[in-house]
Coordinates of C-alpha atoms in Angstrom, one line a residue:
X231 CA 166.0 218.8 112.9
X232 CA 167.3 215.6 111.6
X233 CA 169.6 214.9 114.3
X234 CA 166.4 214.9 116.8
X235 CA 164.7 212.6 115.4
X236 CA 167.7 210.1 115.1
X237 CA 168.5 211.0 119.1
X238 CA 164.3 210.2 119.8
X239 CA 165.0 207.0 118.3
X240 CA 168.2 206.1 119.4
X241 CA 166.1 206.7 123.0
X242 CA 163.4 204.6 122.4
X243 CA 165.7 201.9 121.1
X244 CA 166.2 200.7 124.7
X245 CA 162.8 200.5 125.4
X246 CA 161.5 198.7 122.9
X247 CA 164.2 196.0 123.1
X248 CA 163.1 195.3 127.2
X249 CA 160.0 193.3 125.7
X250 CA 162.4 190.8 124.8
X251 CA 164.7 191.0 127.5
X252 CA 163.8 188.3 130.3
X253 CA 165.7 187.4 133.5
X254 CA 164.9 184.2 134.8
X255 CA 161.5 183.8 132.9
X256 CA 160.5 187.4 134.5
X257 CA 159.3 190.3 132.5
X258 CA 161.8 193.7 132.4
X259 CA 158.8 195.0 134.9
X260 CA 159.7 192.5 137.6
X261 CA 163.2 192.5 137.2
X262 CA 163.2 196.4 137.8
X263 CA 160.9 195.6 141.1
X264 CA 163.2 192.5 141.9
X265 CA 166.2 194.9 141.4
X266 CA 164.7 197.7 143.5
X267 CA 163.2 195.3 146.5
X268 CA 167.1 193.9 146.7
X269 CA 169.1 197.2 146.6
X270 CA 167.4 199.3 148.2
X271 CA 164.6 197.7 150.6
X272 CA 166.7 194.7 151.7
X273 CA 169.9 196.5 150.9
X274 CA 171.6 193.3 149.8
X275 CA 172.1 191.6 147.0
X276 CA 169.7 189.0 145.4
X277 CA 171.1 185.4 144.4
X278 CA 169.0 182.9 142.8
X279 CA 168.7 179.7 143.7
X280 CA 166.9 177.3 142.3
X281 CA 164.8 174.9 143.6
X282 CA 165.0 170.6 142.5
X283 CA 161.6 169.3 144.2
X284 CA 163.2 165.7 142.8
X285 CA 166.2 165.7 144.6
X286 CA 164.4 166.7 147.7
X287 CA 162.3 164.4 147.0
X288 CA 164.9 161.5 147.1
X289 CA 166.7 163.2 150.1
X290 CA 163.1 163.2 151.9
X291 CA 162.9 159.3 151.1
X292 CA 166.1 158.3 151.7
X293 CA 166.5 159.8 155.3
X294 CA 163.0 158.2 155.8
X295 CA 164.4 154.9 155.3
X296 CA 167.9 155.6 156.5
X297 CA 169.9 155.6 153.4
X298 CA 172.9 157.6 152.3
X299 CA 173.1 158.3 149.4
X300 CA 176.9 160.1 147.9
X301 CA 175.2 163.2 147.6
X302 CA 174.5 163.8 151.1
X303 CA 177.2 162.0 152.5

């Protein structure tokens, strides 16, 4: 009897440890909807990319006023 309780535990280990678990700043509930939309809906796999506003920023101005600038050049 002992050795079902220890196996109900060692179950419910796992769960309880996904409230801490994030994946860039999302929830384990999102990640397993993420994971699910790219592998099996899109059937490809999901890359992130993330976004600098400033440096489009600057790339926005500097086309604007016809500068180059060594990271677009």
């Amino acid at each position: 009897m002992e050795a079902v309780s220890w196996l109900c535990v060692a179950a419910a280990v796992p769960f309880g440890a996904f409230g801490f678990v994030r994946w860039h700043g999302m929830p384990f509930e999102r990640m397993i909807g993420v994971y699910i939309r790219s592998r099996l809906v899109l059937n490809r796999p999901l890359f992130f990319r993330p976004d600098n506003p400033l440096r489009q920023a600057v790339q926005t101005n500097s086309t604007k006023k016809g500068i180059l600038t060594q990271a677009t050049a």
